[in-house]
């Protein structure tokens, strides 16, 4: 992974000192709330319902075991003993004291981490495929390019005060595991007919109040020009993006207003001024960054370890875990392990300090000292020998980190919601826990098969409910918490935005609603058909009927 050089370390240390003084001045009454607000946001600090929340950057989801141990230490020392993995592959601490946040940032700096640009109207954390470098369908490793974009975007003075937050994702595999179609800029690594590397560029995607699938602005930008092309996009956005209306400030609104053809024309016109300028990438610069992403010292192993296969055959619980949480690796004899953070006893994405220490130990023992965070709010050990999977599973199970449900109904993506977030209209975590409690039979979950359920506490869609096969959105109705349900959303190569099925539901109804949706699917599905495929084939009417009943559906049609 990328390691800081003296320059990197110096600017992060200087930012810590700067924010320490800003915090001191604020607490001393020398800065007003309004004056302090942009300063804290530039350092990832939000004011939530009960306490500040600090969001720590995890570039493209990659962590060292040393950094994971530091997360554990911070959770133990400055928080309430846990951290939260976000859908942007970042880490959040929900209970730090404001006066101690500079100390946390100083601790982070000792392990080459920071909270810079994890909030505010700037370019946020660059996200990517959590299986980068090990996936069998990978065409080009996106991590060096993610690091190049991170270095370009961090502290970029021109893009520090954009009309609104700005998110970039990059994918280098056949299957899109970075949801690039739902980002302000989505980048797909590819090769042209001559074998040269470049990027298909999408623009104007996003979720939130107005969910939009990104539009293709370029089929191929040569790698040398990807920074200057992104700069051209951002300059057009910075020039014309709405600053008078928070809800219409995202680039997706500008692209929709201009149309993709006119937006492309303006970007191409702007690009002329910088295309071959100082930010044109060179082979030497790409090689410098790529040199940090070396191939681990893999052993030469058989494709199938005999001991592993024997243990799978002898132990049904282990077999169930390997069926869902162990994925194929491009190197024979190795496997990718998803460490589940979806134990029903806690909020999805939460991980305790003790568990973080254990994951760091496992990373050192089994996975070359590396951990990945996923936008599905799990962790990944990417390079585990098949021969060591059983031992790892026993340890993970003892630590409640081996819930064998990756990709199933109870592997719920869920924002912190009204329990923490001051923006939320409704709680998310209790809904997730109630659904997990209802669907606690593994055999039933396996029969249902692959399905994605996403929950957001407000329209900001931090839980990505728009692209959930089943999406749940918390809404406020006369001061009470209700939940709107959508079906048909999807991430990946065939990203789609879900459609609302009808009136919203009270919190107590939600487990029954999900049960009814699943019953319709099981009755309607054809052989081998996944939930999303059934929804796309049948449309929403059978599900509406199953959820609301014939009389309610008929009444709604009459009133339409």
Coordinates of C-alpha atoms in Angstrom, one line a residue:
X1 CA 0.0 0.0 0.0
X2 CA 1.0 3.6 -0.4
X3 CA 3.4 4.9 2.3
X4 CA 3.9 8.6 3.2
X5 CA 7.1 10.3 2.2
X6 CA 8.5 13.2 4.4
X7 CA 6.4 15.7 2.5
X8 CA 3.2 13.8 3.1
X9 CA 3.9 13.5 6.8
X10 CA 4.8 17.1 7.1
X11 CA 1.6 18.5 5.6
X12 CA -0.6 16.1 7.7
X13 CA 1.4 17.1 10.9
X14 CA 0.9 20.7 10.1
X15 CA -2.8 20.3 9.6
X16 CA -3.0 18.6 13.0
X17 CA -1.2 21.6 14.6
X18 CA -3.4 24.0 12.7
X19 CA -6.7 22.4 13.8
X20 CA -5.4 22.1 17.4
X21 CA -5.1 25.8 17.5
X22 CA -8.4 26.4 15.8
X23 CA -10.1 24.1 18.4
X24 CA -8.4 25.9 21.3
X25 CA -9.6 29.2 20.0
X26 CA -13.2 28.0 19.5
X27 CA -13.3 26.5 23.0
X28 CA -11.9 29.8 24.4
X29 CA -14.7 31.7 22.7
X30 CA -12.4 33.4 20.2
X31 CA -14.2 31.7 17.2
X32 CA -18.0 31.6 16.8
X33 CA -19.9 28.5 15.8
X34 CA -20.2 29.9 12.3
X35 CA -16.5 30.6 12.0
X36 CA -15.5 27.2 13.4
X37 CA -18.0 25.2 11.2
X38 CA -16.0 25.2 8.0
X39 CA -12.8 24.6 9.9
X40 CA -14.1 21.5 11.6
X41 CA -15.7 20.2 8.4
X42 CA -12.4 20.4 6.6
X43 CA -11.1 18.0 9.3
X44 CA -14.0 15.5 9.1
X45 CA -15.7 16.7 12.3
X46 CA -19.6 16.8 12.4
X47 CA -21.9 17.8 15.2
X48 CA -24.4 15.0 15.6
X49 CA -27.4 14.5 17.9
X50 CA -25.5 13.5 21.0
X51 CA -21.8 14.2 20.4
X52 CA -19.3 15.1 17.6
X53 CA -18.7 12.5 15.0
X54 CA -15.2 12.2 13.4
X55 CA -14.9 10.6 10.0
X56 CA -11.5 9.2 9.1
X57 CA -10.3 8.8 5.5
X58 CA -9.5 5.3 4.3
X59 CA -8.3 5.8 0.7
X60 CA -9.9 3.2 -1.6
X61 CA -10.6 1.2 1.5
X62 CA -7.1 0.0 2.2
X63 CA -5.7 -0.3 5.7
X64 CA -2.6 -1.8 7.2
X65 CA -2.7 -3.8 10.4
X66 CA -0.9 -1.0 12.2
X67 CA -3.6 1.4 11.2
X68 CA -6.4 -1.0 12.3
X69 CA -4.7 -1.3 15.7
X70 CA -4.7 2.5 15.9
X71 CA -8.4 2.5 15.2
X72 CA -8.9 0.1 18.1
X73 CA -6.8 2.3 20.3
X74 CA -8.8 5.4 19.4
X75 CA -12.1 3.6 19.9
X76 CA -10.9 2.4 23.4
X77 CA -9.3 5.7 24.5
X78 CA -11.4 8.4 23.0
X79 CA -14.7 6.8 22.1
X80 CA -17.1 4.2 23.5
X81 CA -15.2 1.2 22.4
X82 CA -16.2 0.8 18.8
X83 CA -15.9 2.3 15.3
X84 CA -18.3 2.3 12.3
X85 CA -17.4 1.4 8.7
X86 CA -19.2 3.6 6.3
X87 CA -20.5 3.1 2.8
X88 CA -17.7 5.3 1.6
X89 CA -15.1 2.8 3.0
X90 CA -14.2 5.3 5.7
X91 CA -14.2 4.9 9.5
X92 CA -16.4 6.9 11.9
X93 CA -16.1 7.6 15.6
X94 CA -19.5 8.6 17.0
X95 CA -18.6 9.8 20.6
X96 CA -15.3 11.8 20.7
X97 CA -15.1 14.9 23.0
X98 CA -14.5 18.0 20.9
X99 CA -11.5 19.0 23.0
X100 CA -9.8 15.6 22.4
X101 CA -10.3 15.6 18.6
X102 CA -6.9 17.2 18.0
X103 CA -5.3 14.4 20.0
X104 CA -7.1 11.8 17.9
X105 CA -5.9 13.5 14.7
X106 CA -2.3 13.6 16.1
X107 CA -2.6 9.8 16.8
X108 CA -3.9 9.2 13.3
X109 CA -0.9 11.1 11.8
X110 CA 1.5 8.7 13.5
X111 CA 0.1 5.9 11.3
X112 CA -0.2 7.9 8.1
X113 CA -3.9 8.7 8.4
X114 CA -6.1 11.8 8.6
X115 CA -9.6 13.1 8.4
X116 CA -9.0 15.7 5.8
X117 CA -11.7 16.2 3.1
X118 CA -14.0 13.5 4.6
X119 CA -16.7 16.3 4.8
X120 CA -17.4 19.6 3.3
X121 CA -18.0 20.8 -0.3
X122 CA -14.8 19.3 -1.6
X123 CA -13.6 16.1 -3.4
X124 CA -14.2 13.3 -0.8
X125 CA -12.5 10.0 -0.3
X126 CA -11.7 8.1 -3.6
X127 CA -13.4 4.7 -3.4
X128 CA -12.7 1.6 -5.4
X129 CA -13.1 -2.2 -5.6
X130 CA -12.4 -3.8 -2.2
X131 CA -11.1 -6.9 -4.1
X132 CA -8.6 -4.9 -6.1
X133 CA -5.5 -6.8 -6.9
X134 CA -6.9 -10.2 -6.1
X135 CA -10.1 -10.6 -8.1
X136 CA -10.1 -13.0 -10.9
X137 CA -12.1 -10.7 -13.2
X138 CA -9.7 -7.8 -12.7
X139 CA -8.4 -6.2 -15.9
X140 CA -6.3 -3.4 -14.4
X141 CA -5.5 -2.8 -10.8
X142 CA -7.3 0.4 -9.8
X143 CA -5.3 1.1 -6.6
X144 CA -2.4 3.0 -8.1
X145 CA -4.8 5.2 -10.0
X146 CA -6.9 5.7 -6.9
X147 CA -3.8 6.9 -5.1
X148 CA -2.8 9.2 -8.0
X149 CA -6.3 10.8 -7.9
X150 CA -6.1 11.0 -4.1
X151 CA -2.8 12.9 -4.2
X152 CA -4.2 15.2 -6.9
X153 CA -7.4 16.0 -5.1
X154 CA -6.2 16.4 -1.5
X155 CA -5.6 20.1 -0.6
X156 CA -6.4 21.1 -4.2
X157 CA -7.1 24.8 -3.7
X158 CA -9.3 25.2 -6.7
X159 CA -11.7 22.5 -5.6
X160 CA -11.8 23.0 -1.8
X161 CA -15.0 25.1 -1.9
X162 CA -17.2 23.5 -4.6
X163 CA -21.0 24.0 -4.8
X164 CA -21.4 20.7 -3.0
X165 CA -19.6 17.6 -2.0
X166 CA -18.0 15.6 -4.8
X167 CA -17.4 11.9 -5.0
X168 CA -15.2 9.8 -7.4
X169 CA -15.1 6.0 -7.7
X170 CA -12.8 3.9 -9.9
X171 CA -13.2 0.3 -11.0
X172 CA -10.8 -2.0 -12.9
X173 CA -12.7 -5.3 -13.1
X174 CA -15.3 -6.7 -15.4
X175 CA -17.8 -6.5 -12.6
X176 CA -18.3 -3.0 -11.1
X177 CA -17.9 -3.4 -7.4
X178 CA -17.4 0.4 -6.8
X179 CA -20.8 1.6 -8.0
X180 CA -19.2 4.0 -10.4
X181 CA -22.6 4.8 -12.1
X182 CA -23.8 6.5 -8.9
X183 CA -20.9 8.9 -8.4
X184 CA -20.2 12.5 -9.5
X185 CA -17.4 11.0 -11.6
X186 CA -17.2 7.3 -12.2
X187 CA -14.0 5.9 -13.8
X188 CA -13.8 2.5 -15.6
X189 CA -10.3 1.4 -16.4
X190 CA -10.0 -0.2 -19.8
X191 CA -7.7 -0.8 -22.8
X192 CA -8.1 0.4 -26.3
X193 CA -7.5 -1.7 -29.4
X194 CA -3.8 -1.0 -29.2
X195 CA -3.7 -2.2 -25.6
X196 CA -3.2 1.2 -24.1
X197 CA -4.7 2.0 -20.7
X198 CA -7.4 4.6 -20.4
X199 CA -10.7 5.4 -18.7
X200 CA -14.3 5.4 -19.6
X201 CA -15.7 8.4 -17.8
X202 CA -19.2 8.8 -16.4
X203 CA -20.4 12.0 -14.9
X204 CA -23.4 13.2 -13.0
X205 CA -24.4 10.1 -11.1
X206 CA -25.5 10.1 -7.5
X207 CA -28.1 9.2 -5.0
X208 CA -29.7 11.5 -2.4
X209 CA -32.8 13.5 -3.0
X210 CA -32.6 13.2 -6.8
X211 CA -31.1 9.7 -7.6
X212 CA -29.4 9.7 -11.1
X213 CA -27.4 7.1 -13.0
X214 CA -24.3 8.7 -14.4
X215 CA -24.0 9.5 -18.1
X216 CA -21.0 8.6 -20.3
X217 CA -19.1 11.7 -21.1
X218 CA -16.1 10.0 -22.7
X219 CA -15.6 6.4 -24.0
X220 CA -11.8 6.6 -23.6
X221 CA -9.5 9.2 -21.9
X222 CA -5.8 8.1 -22.2
X223 CA -4.2 7.6 -18.8
X224 CA -1.8 10.5 -19.3
X225 CA -4.8 12.9 -19.3
X226 CA -7.1 11.6 -16.6
X227 CA -6.2 14.3 -14.1
X228 CA -6.6 17.1 -16.6
X229 CA -9.9 15.7 -17.8
X230 CA -11.3 15.5 -14.3
X231 CA -10.1 19.0 -13.7
X232 CA -12.0 20.2 -16.8
X233 CA -15.2 18.5 -15.5
X234 CA -14.7 20.1 -12.1
X235 CA -14.0 23.5 -13.5
X236 CA -17.2 23.5 -15.5
X237 CA -19.1 22.4 -12.4
X238 CA -17.4 24.9 -10.2
X239 CA -18.3 27.7 -12.7
X240 CA -21.9 26.8 -13.3
X241 CA -23.0 24.6 -10.3
X242 CA -25.9 26.0 -8.2
X243 CA -24.7 27.8 -5.0
X244 CA -28.1 29.3 -4.2
X245 CA -29.9 26.1 -3.5
X246 CA -28.4 23.3 -1.4
X247 CA -30.7 20.7 -2.9
X248 CA -29.8 21.6 -6.5
X249 CA -26.1 22.0 -6.0
X250 CA -24.8 18.6 -7.0
X251 CA -23.2 18.1 -10.5
X252 CA -26.0 15.7 -11.4
X253 CA -28.4 18.7 -11.4
X254 CA -26.1 20.7 -13.7
X255 CA -25.6 17.8 -16.1
X256 CA -29.3 17.2 -16.3
X257 CA -30.0 21.0 -16.8
X258 CA -27.5 21.3 -19.6
X259 CA -27.8 17.9 -21.1
X260 CA -24.9 15.5 -21.4
X261 CA -24.0 16.7 -24.9
X262 CA -23.7 20.4 -23.9
X263 CA -21.9 19.5 -20.7
X264 CA -19.5 17.4 -22.7
X265 CA -18.9 20.3 -25.1
X266 CA -18.1 22.7 -22.3
X267 CA -15.7 20.1 -20.7
X268 CA -13.9 19.6 -24.0
X269 CA -13.7 23.3 -24.5
X270 CA -12.2 23.7 -21.0
X271 CA -9.9 20.7 -21.4
X272 CA -8.0 22.5 -24.2
X273 CA -6.4 24.8 -21.7
X274 CA -5.0 22.0 -19.5
X275 CA -4.8 18.9 -21.5
X276 CA -1.0 18.9 -22.0
X277 CA -0.3 21.1 -19.0
X278 CA 1.7 20.4 -15.8
X279 CA -0.8 17.8 -14.5
X280 CA -0.3 15.5 -17.5
X281 CA 0.8 12.2 -16.1
X282 CA 4.2 10.7 -17.0
X283 CA 5.3 7.1 -17.0
X284 CA 7.8 7.9 -14.2
X285 CA 5.1 9.3 -12.0
X286 CA 2.7 6.4 -12.5
X287 CA 5.6 4.0 -11.9
X288 CA 6.5 5.8 -8.7
X289 CA 3.0 5.4 -7.3
X290 CA 2.4 1.9 -8.7
X291 CA 5.7 0.8 -7.0
X292 CA 3.9 1.0 -3.7
X293 CA 1.4 -1.7 -4.8
X294 CA 3.6 -4.7 -5.1
X295 CA 2.5 -8.3 -5.4
X296 CA 2.7 -10.1 -2.1
X297 CA 5.1 -13.1 -1.7
X298 CA 2.6 -15.7 -2.6
X299 CA 3.6 -19.3 -2.3
X300 CA 3.2 -21.9 -5.0
X301 CA 0.2 -23.9 -3.9
X302 CA -2.2 -26.4 -5.4
X303 CA -5.4 -24.9 -6.6
X304 CA -7.4 -26.9 -4.0
X305 CA -6.0 -27.6 -0.6
X306 CA -6.9 -31.1 0.5
X307 CA -7.2 -30.2 4.2
X308 CA -9.5 -27.3 3.4
X309 CA -11.8 -29.5 1.3
X310 CA -11.8 -32.2 4.0
X311 CA -12.8 -29.7 6.7
X312 CA -15.5 -28.3 4.5
X313 CA -17.0 -31.7 4.0
X314 CA -16.8 -32.6 7.7
X315 CA -18.1 -29.3 9.3
X316 CA -21.4 -27.9 8.0
X317 CA -21.0 -24.6 9.8
X318 CA -17.6 -24.1 8.3
X319 CA -19.0 -25.0 4.9
X320 CA -21.8 -22.5 5.3
X321 CA -19.3 -19.7 6.0
X322 CA -17.0 -20.6 3.1
X323 CA -20.1 -20.8 0.8
X324 CA -20.9 -17.1 1.5
X325 CA -17.9 -15.3 3.0
X326 CA -15.0 -17.0 1.1
X327 CA -14.5 -15.8 -2.4
X328 CA -12.2 -17.0 -5.3
X329 CA -8.7 -15.5 -5.5
X330 CA -6.7 -15.1 -8.7
X331 CA -3.7 -17.0 -7.2
X332 CA -4.1 -20.8 -6.8
X333 CA -4.4 -21.9 -3.2
X334 CA -5.5 -18.5 -1.8
X335 CA -8.9 -17.1 -0.9
X336 CA -10.5 -13.7 -0.2
X337 CA -12.3 -13.6 3.1
X338 CA -15.2 -11.3 4.0
X339 CA -15.1 -10.5 7.7
X340 CA -18.8 -9.9 8.5
X341 CA -19.8 -6.9 10.5
X342 CA -23.4 -7.9 10.4
X343 CA -23.8 -9.8 13.6
X344 CA -27.5 -9.1 14.7
X345 CA -26.3 -8.0 18.2
X346 CA -25.0 -4.7 16.9
X347 CA -25.5 -2.1 14.3
X348 CA -24.5 -3.0 10.7
X349 CA -20.9 -1.8 10.1
X350 CA -20.0 -1.4 13.8
X351 CA -16.8 -3.1 15.1
X352 CA -15.5 -3.1 18.6
X353 CA -12.0 -2.2 19.7
X354 CA -11.3 -5.8 20.7
X355 CA -12.5 -7.0 17.3
X356 CA -10.3 -4.5 15.5
X357 CA -7.3 -5.7 17.4
X358 CA -8.1 -9.3 16.5
X359 CA -8.6 -8.4 12.8
X360 CA -5.2 -6.7 12.8
X361 CA -3.7 -9.9 14.3
X362 CA -5.4 -12.0 11.7
X363 CA -4.2 -9.7 8.9
X364 CA -0.6 -10.1 10.1
X365 CA -0.9 -13.9 10.5
X366 CA -2.9 -14.7 7.4
X367 CA -3.1 -11.8 4.9
X368 CA 0.2 -10.0 4.6
X369 CA -0.7 -7.3 7.2
X370 CA -3.5 -5.8 5.1
X371 CA -7.3 -5.2 5.6
X372 CA -9.9 -3.7 3.3
X373 CA -13.1 -1.8 4.2
X374 CA -16.0 -2.3 1.8
X375 CA -18.9 0.0 0.9
X376 CA -21.2 -2.9 2.1
X377 CA -19.8 -2.1 5.6
X378 CA -17.7 -5.3 6.0
X379 CA -14.0 -5.9 6.3
X380 CA -11.9 -8.1 3.9
X381 CA -8.7 -10.2 4.4
X382 CA -7.7 -10.5 0.8
X383 CA -4.9 -13.0 0.7
X384 CA -5.6 -16.0 3.0
X385 CA -4.3 -19.5 2.2
X386 CA -7.0 -22.1 1.8
X387 CA -5.0 -24.2 4.3
X388 CA -5.5 -21.5 7.0
X389 CA -9.2 -20.8 6.4
X390 CA -10.5 -23.2 9.1
X391 CA -8.2 -21.8 11.8
X392 CA -9.3 -18.3 10.8
X393 CA -12.9 -19.2 10.8
X394 CA -12.7 -20.6 14.3
X395 CA -11.1 -17.4 15.6
X396 CA -13.6 -15.2 13.7
X397 CA -16.6 -17.2 15.0
X398 CA -15.4 -16.9 18.6
X399 CA -15.2 -13.1 18.0
X400 CA -18.7 -12.8 16.4
X401 CA -17.1 -11.9 13.1
X402 CA -18.1 -14.9 11.1
X403 CA -21.8 -14.4 10.4
X404 CA -22.1 -16.5 7.2
X405 CA -24.5 -14.2 5.3
X406 CA -22.4 -12.1 2.9
X407 CA -24.7 -11.1 0.0
X408 CA -27.8 -12.4 1.7
X409 CA -30.9 -10.6 3.1
X410 CA -29.5 -9.9 6.5
X411 CA -26.1 -8.5 5.2
X412 CA -27.9 -5.2 5.5
X413 CA -26.3 -1.9 4.5
X414 CA -27.5 0.7 7.0
X415 CA -26.6 4.3 7.9
X416 CA -26.4 5.4 11.6
X417 CA -29.8 7.1 11.1
X418 CA -31.7 8.9 13.8
X419 CA -29.8 7.3 16.7
X420 CA -26.9 9.5 15.8
X421 CA -27.3 11.7 12.7
X422 CA -28.8 15.1 13.2
X423 CA -30.0 15.1 9.5
X424 CA -32.0 11.8 9.8
X425 CA -35.8 11.7 9.7
X426 CA -36.0 8.3 11.3
X427 CA -33.9 5.6 12.9
X428 CA -32.2 3.0 10.7
X429 CA -30.5 0.6 13.1
X430 CA -33.6 -0.7 14.9
X431 CA -35.2 -1.5 11.6
X432 CA -32.1 -3.4 10.4
X433 CA -31.9 -5.3 13.7
X434 CA -35.7 -6.2 13.6
X435 CA -35.3 -7.6 10.1
X436 CA -32.2 -9.5 11.0
X437 CA -34.1 -11.0 14.0
X438 CA -37.1 -12.0 11.7
X439 CA -34.8 -13.8 9.2
X440 CA -32.5 -15.7 11.6
X441 CA -32.8 -19.1 9.9
X442 CA -29.7 -19.7 7.8
X443 CA -31.4 -22.4 5.7
X444 CA -34.2 -20.0 4.8
X445 CA -31.7 -17.2 4.0
X446 CA -29.8 -19.6 1.7
X447 CA -33.0 -20.6 0.0
X448 CA -33.9 -16.9 -0.6
X449 CA -30.4 -16.4 -2.1
X450 CA -28.6 -13.3 -3.2
X451 CA -30.5 -10.1 -2.2
X452 CA -29.5 -6.7 -1.1
X453 CA -31.4 -4.7 1.5
X454 CA -30.3 -1.1 2.1
X455 CA -31.6 1.3 4.7
X456 CA -31.3 5.1 4.9
X457 CA -32.6 7.4 7.6
X458 CA -33.1 10.3 5.3
X459 CA -32.9 11.3 1.6
X460 CA -29.2 11.8 1.7
X461 CA -29.0 8.1 1.0
X462 CA -25.9 7.3 3.1
X463 CA -27.3 3.7 3.3
X464 CA -27.6 3.6 -0.6
X465 CA -31.3 2.7 -0.4
X466 CA -31.8 3.8 -4.0
X467 CA -29.7 0.9 -5.3
X468 CA -30.9 -1.8 -2.9
X469 CA -32.9 -4.6 -4.3
X470 CA -35.1 -3.7 -1.4
X471 CA -34.6 -0.1 -0.3
X472 CA -35.9 1.4 2.9
X473 CA -36.1 5.1 3.5
X474 CA -36.9 6.7 6.8
X475 CA -39.4 9.6 6.4
X476 CA -41.1 12.1 8.8
X477 CA -44.9 12.2 8.9
X478 CA -46.2 14.7 11.3
X479 CA -43.3 14.2 13.7
X480 CA -43.5 10.4 13.6
X481 CA -41.0 8.0 12.0
X482 CA -42.3 6.0 8.9
X483 CA -40.6 4.0 6.3
X484 CA -40.9 4.0 2.5
X485 CA -40.1 0.9 0.6
X486 CA -38.7 0.7 -3.0
X487 CA -37.9 -2.4 -5.1
X488 CA -35.7 -3.0 -8.1
X489 CA -32.6 -1.0 -7.3
X490 CA -29.3 -2.6 -8.1
X491 CA -25.6 -1.8 -8.1
X492 CA -22.9 -3.3 -10.3
X493 CA -22.8 -3.4 -14.1
X494 CA -26.6 -3.1 -14.3
X495 CA -27.1 -0.3 -11.8
X496 CA -30.7 0.8 -11.4
X497 CA -32.7 3.0 -9.2
X498 CA -35.5 1.4 -7.2
X499 CA -39.1 2.4 -7.4
X500 CA -41.4 3.1 -4.4
X501 CA -44.1 0.5 -4.1
X502 CA -46.7 2.7 -2.3
X503 CA -47.5 4.3 1.1
X504 CA -45.0 4.2 3.9
X505 CA -45.1 1.9 6.9
X506 CA -44.7 2.3 10.7
X507 CA -41.5 0.8 12.2
X508 CA -43.3 -2.1 13.8
X509 CA -44.6 -3.2 10.3
X510 CA -41.3 -3.4 8.6
X511 CA -40.4 -7.0 9.4
X512 CA -43.8 -8.1 8.1
X513 CA -43.5 -6.0 5.0
X514 CA -40.1 -7.6 4.1
X515 CA -41.6 -11.0 4.8
X516 CA -44.4 -10.4 2.4
X517 CA -42.0 -9.2 -0.3
X518 CA -39.9 -12.3 0.2
X519 CA -43.0 -14.5 0.0
X520 CA -44.0 -13.0 -3.3
X521 CA -40.5 -13.6 -4.7
X522 CA -40.5 -17.2 -3.6
X523 CA -43.9 -17.8 -5.2
X524 CA -42.9 -16.0 -8.4
X525 CA -39.3 -17.0 -9.0
X526 CA -38.3 -19.3 -11.8
X527 CA -35.5 -21.8 -11.6
X528 CA -32.2 -20.2 -10.6
X529 CA -33.7 -16.7 -10.7
X530 CA -32.4 -14.2 -8.2
X531 CA -34.6 -11.7 -6.4
X532 CA -33.7 -8.8 -8.6
X533 CA -34.2 -10.8 -11.8
X534 CA -37.7 -11.8 -10.6
X535 CA -38.6 -8.1 -9.9
X536 CA -37.4 -7.0 -13.3
X537 CA -39.3 -9.8 -15.0
X538 CA -42.6 -9.5 -13.2
X539 CA -42.6 -5.7 -12.4
X540 CA -43.8 -4.3 -9.1
X541 CA -47.5 -5.2 -9.3
X542 CA -47.2 -8.7 -7.7
X543 CA -45.2 -7.3 -4.9
X544 CA -47.7 -4.4 -4.3
X545 CA -50.5 -6.9 -4.2
X546 CA -48.6 -9.1 -1.7
X547 CA -47.7 -6.2 0.6
X548 CA -50.9 -4.1 0.5
X549 CA -53.6 -6.6 -0.5
X550 CA -56.0 -6.5 -3.4
X551 CA -58.4 -3.9 -2.0
X552 CA -55.6 -1.4 -1.2
X553 CA -54.1 -1.8 -4.7
X554 CA -57.4 -1.4 -6.4
X555 CA -58.2 1.7 -4.3
X556 CA -54.9 3.3 -5.1
X557 CA -55.3 2.7 -8.9
X558 CA -58.8 4.3 -8.7
X559 CA -57.4 7.4 -7.0
X560 CA -54.4 7.6 -9.4

